[in-house]
Short mmCIF file of C-alpha atoms and ligand atoms in Angstrom, two decimals:
data_model
loop_
_atom_site.label_atom_id
_atom_site.label_comp_id
_atom_site.label_asym_id
_atom_site.label_seq_id
_atom_site.Cartn_x
_atom_site.Cartn_y
_atom_site.Cartn_z
CA MET A 566 12.03 52.93 -38.56
CA ILE A 567 14.21 55.55 -40.55
CA VAL A 568 17.97 54.90 -38.98
CA ALA A 569 19.35 57.08 -41.52
CA TYR A 570 19.59 58.74 -44.77
CA GLN A 571 21.43 57.62 -47.60
CA PHE A 572 23.43 60.87 -49.02
CA CYS A 573 23.45 60.52 -52.59
CA PRO A 574 25.65 62.95 -54.98
CA HIS A 575 24.62 64.10 -58.54
CA ASP A 576 27.18 63.10 -61.20
CA ASN A 577 29.10 66.10 -61.70
CA ASP A 578 30.02 64.82 -65.53
CA THR A 579 33.82 63.60 -64.93
CA HIS A 580 36.40 61.27 -64.21
CA MET A 581 39.17 61.70 -61.37
CA LEU A 582 40.92 58.50 -63.64
CA GLY A 583 41.43 61.01 -66.82
CA ASP A 584 39.96 61.03 -70.39
CA GLU A 585 42.75 58.48 -71.63
CA THR A 586 41.38 55.00 -72.16
CA TYR A 587 42.59 52.12 -74.49
CA ARG A 588 41.27 48.83 -75.86
CA PRO A 589 42.30 45.76 -74.06
CA PRO A 590 43.49 43.02 -76.33
CA ARG A 591 41.14 40.79 -74.74
CA SER A 592 38.70 41.98 -72.60
CA ALA A 593 38.79 38.36 -70.52
CA GLY A 594 34.79 39.16 -70.01
CA PHE A 595 35.15 42.27 -68.35
CA HIS A 596 33.91 45.70 -71.04
CA ASP A 597 35.52 46.58 -73.53
CA TRP A 598 37.75 49.39 -72.78
CA ARG A 599 40.40 50.82 -69.72
CA PHE A 600 41.01 53.49 -68.05
CA GLY A 601 45.29 53.98 -69.30
CA LYS A 602 47.01 55.00 -72.22
CA ASP A 603 48.99 52.78 -74.99
CA GLY A 604 47.85 49.72 -74.04
CA VAL A 605 49.16 49.82 -70.53
CA ALA A 606 46.01 50.30 -67.51
CA HIS A 607 45.85 53.20 -65.10
CA PRO A 608 48.33 52.59 -62.31
CA ALA A 609 45.21 52.96 -59.60
CA THR A 610 43.17 49.79 -61.25
CA CYS A 611 43.53 46.47 -61.91
CA PRO A 612 45.15 45.60 -65.44
CA THR A 613 42.55 42.47 -66.01
CA CYS A 614 38.97 44.31 -65.32
CA GLY A 615 39.59 47.63 -64.62
CA ARG A 616 38.51 48.47 -60.87
CA LYS A 617 40.12 50.57 -58.63
CA ILE A 618 42.56 48.85 -56.71
CA ASP A 619 44.31 51.87 -55.34
CA PRO A 620 41.85 54.03 -52.70
CA ASP A 621 44.20 56.38 -52.24
CA PHE A 622 44.65 57.71 -56.11
CA VAL A 623 44.22 61.40 -56.70
CA ASN A 624 44.50 62.69 -59.76
CA PRO A 625 46.89 65.61 -59.86
CA LYS A 626 45.55 67.15 -62.66
CA TYR A 627 41.71 66.88 -61.85
CA LYS A 628 39.85 69.81 -61.93
CA ALA A 629 36.39 70.05 -60.86
CA LYS A 630 34.18 70.90 -63.09
CA ARG A 631 30.57 71.98 -61.75
CA ARG A 632 32.07 74.75 -59.91
CA THR A 633 29.11 75.66 -58.51
CA TRP A 634 27.99 72.35 -57.43
CA ASP A 635 28.96 71.94 -53.45
CA VAL A 636 29.14 68.30 -53.86
CA GLY A 637 29.36 65.90 -57.03
CA ALA A 638 30.53 62.44 -58.14
CA THR A 639 32.39 61.76 -60.79
CA TYR A 640 31.40 58.07 -63.14
CA ASP A 641 34.87 56.34 -61.54
CA GLY A 642 32.99 56.79 -58.23
CA TYR A 643 34.71 59.48 -56.42
CA VAL A 644 33.01 62.28 -54.29
CA VAL A 645 34.39 66.20 -54.55
CA VAL A 646 33.13 68.54 -52.55
CA SER A 647 33.66 72.06 -52.37
CA LYS A 648 35.61 74.25 -49.90
CA ARG A 649 32.17 75.53 -48.51
CA PHE A 650 30.88 71.92 -47.76
CA ARG A 651 34.28 71.16 -46.01
CA GLU A 652 33.89 74.27 -43.87
CA PHE A 653 30.25 72.96 -43.00
CA CYS A 654 31.96 69.53 -41.85
CA ARG A 655 34.36 70.63 -39.78
CA LYS A 656 32.18 72.55 -37.96
CA TYR A 657 30.46 69.80 -36.48
CA ARG A 658 33.57 68.28 -35.89
CA TRP A 659 32.38 64.78 -37.25
CA GLU A 660 34.35 62.03 -37.50
CA GLY A 661 35.85 60.16 -40.06
CA MET A 662 35.92 62.36 -42.78
CA ILE A 663 38.79 62.85 -44.61
CA PHE A 664 39.06 65.72 -47.67
CA LEU A 665 42.05 64.73 -49.83
CA PRO A 666 43.16 67.99 -51.53
CA LEU A 667 43.35 68.04 -55.41
CA PRO A 668 47.07 69.25 -56.75
CA ALA A 669 45.10 70.92 -59.08
CA ASP A 670 42.13 72.58 -57.72
CA ARG A 671 42.58 74.43 -54.37
CA ASP A 672 39.08 75.04 -54.16
CA PHE A 673 37.55 71.12 -54.42
CA PHE A 674 38.30 68.18 -52.52
CA VAL A 675 38.29 64.43 -52.49
CA LEU A 676 35.58 63.33 -49.59
CA ARG A 677 37.14 60.06 -48.00
CA LEU A 678 34.96 58.56 -44.99
CA SER A 679 36.49 55.93 -42.17
CA ASN A 680 33.37 55.07 -40.30
CA VAL A 681 31.98 52.14 -41.76
CA VAL A 682 28.89 50.43 -41.94
CA ALA A 683 27.39 46.75 -42.21
CA PHE A 684 25.66 46.44 -45.54
CA ASP A 685 22.88 43.57 -45.78
CA SER A 686 22.77 41.93 -49.24
CA LYS A 687 21.35 39.16 -47.72
CA ARG A 688 18.61 40.33 -47.42
CA ARG A 689 18.56 42.43 -49.92
CA GLY A 690 19.02 40.30 -52.64
CA THR A 691 22.69 41.99 -53.84
CA ARG A 692 24.36 40.45 -56.97
CA PHE A 693 27.97 39.51 -56.74
CA GLU A 694 29.36 38.80 -60.44
CA ASP A 695 32.19 38.25 -62.64
CA PRO A 696 35.31 37.47 -60.50
CA CYS A 697 38.21 38.75 -60.98
CA PRO A 698 41.30 36.64 -61.10
CA THR A 699 43.81 39.39 -61.02
CA CYS A 700 42.25 41.60 -57.99
CA GLY A 701 40.12 38.54 -56.31
CA ALA A 702 37.44 40.86 -56.54
CA PHE A 703 33.63 41.12 -58.26
CA TYR A 704 33.45 42.88 -61.48
CA ASN A 705 29.40 43.49 -60.78
CA VAL A 706 28.18 44.08 -57.58
CA ILE A 707 24.14 44.83 -58.53
CA GLY A 708 21.77 45.58 -55.71
CA ALA A 709 22.06 47.98 -53.83
CA ASN A 710 18.83 49.66 -53.30
CA PRO A 711 16.22 50.32 -51.11
CA VAL A 712 19.65 50.26 -48.82
CA TYR A 713 19.25 47.38 -45.54
CA VAL A 714 21.90 48.33 -42.86
CA ARG A 715 23.16 45.38 -40.41
CA GLY A 716 23.88 46.14 -36.69
CA VAL A 717 22.15 48.93 -36.65
CA THR A 718 18.95 48.97 -34.33
CA GLU A 719 18.30 53.02 -33.34
CA PRO A 720 18.60 55.66 -35.54
CA ILE A 721 22.03 57.21 -36.19
CA LYS A 722 22.60 60.88 -34.61
CA GLU A 723 25.50 62.41 -35.90
CA GLY A 724 27.88 62.41 -39.03
CA PHE A 725 28.70 60.53 -42.12
CA LEU A 726 29.28 56.87 -42.69
CA ARG A 727 30.35 54.70 -45.83
CA SER A 728 29.18 50.97 -46.34
CA ASP A 729 31.81 48.41 -46.06
CA LEU A 730 30.48 47.26 -49.86
CA GLU A 731 30.85 48.62 -52.85
CA PHE A 732 28.12 48.97 -55.88
CA ALA A 733 28.61 49.01 -59.74
CA SER A 734 30.54 47.78 -61.86
CA GLY A 735 33.84 47.86 -62.89
CA PRO A 736 36.03 50.82 -62.09
CA GLU A 737 32.29 52.72 -61.62
CA GLN A 738 32.36 51.18 -57.85
CA HIS A 739 31.83 52.97 -55.54
CA PRO A 740 30.46 52.83 -51.35
CA LEU A 741 27.01 53.76 -50.66
CA ILE A 742 27.21 56.97 -48.27
CA LEU A 743 24.67 57.34 -45.30
CA VAL A 744 24.62 60.03 -42.87
CA GLY A 745 22.25 60.71 -39.43
CA ILE A 746 19.39 61.51 -39.09
CA GLY A 747 20.15 65.03 -37.52
CA THR A 748 23.03 65.61 -40.13
CA ALA A 749 20.53 65.23 -42.52
CA GLU A 750 18.77 67.76 -41.19
CA GLU A 751 21.21 70.32 -40.87
CA LEU A 752 22.41 69.38 -45.03
CA ARG A 753 18.50 70.37 -45.80
CA LYS A 754 18.91 73.96 -44.16
CA GLN A 755 22.44 74.86 -45.78
CA LYS A 756 20.99 74.59 -49.11
CA PHE A 757 24.09 72.71 -50.47
CA GLN A 758 23.96 71.96 -54.57
CA LYS A 759 24.01 68.78 -55.51
CA PHE A 760 22.67 65.51 -54.08
CA ASP A 761 19.58 64.39 -52.42
CA LEU A 762 18.77 62.32 -49.01
CA GLU A 763 16.72 59.15 -49.05
CA ALA A 764 15.68 57.26 -45.90
CA VAL A 765 17.04 53.81 -44.95
CA GLU A 766 14.39 52.50 -42.57
CA ALA A 767 15.63 49.70 -40.27
ZN1 LIG B 1154 40.57 43.00 -61.17
#
């Protein structure tokens, strides 16, 4: 039984955390570069492992590069959406959708979701590797697909939700986005650019 669809934005070839990186004197077992400059970690990242630690950070200089895309994902795990996409979502009054303005780009927004669905990491066999002594989280969270959710026995009808877990490595980490069956149908009709929808089965 299909209970939802995974909403997978395409990479939009940008970084929300900016273009400046540096090589730390010791990688501490993590990757050998960090967002930041002059040897100082980007304030929205963990200085040891480079993961994002400030969920509210938005780059005041960020501008969308793919101006015709309605949806895109930055390499560092942000979802950027167009004004047209925001208006569409507002029309349906789906709960828990937050559109953070981009100070340097009035036509695009960062999408945040507050409705959460539990990911079944046990069933999926997700690997949690390389704990960071500074931020206390895992640098590598590997194994998101196929998506298994916990506590969902009936199809989700409407709206957008995010997974409780964030996947990928270091600063790339991001939650998965799920949409209800009806919402997936509406999205397909709109012919928005650029994302895929993949069935999530219970
Ligand atoms: Zn860390």
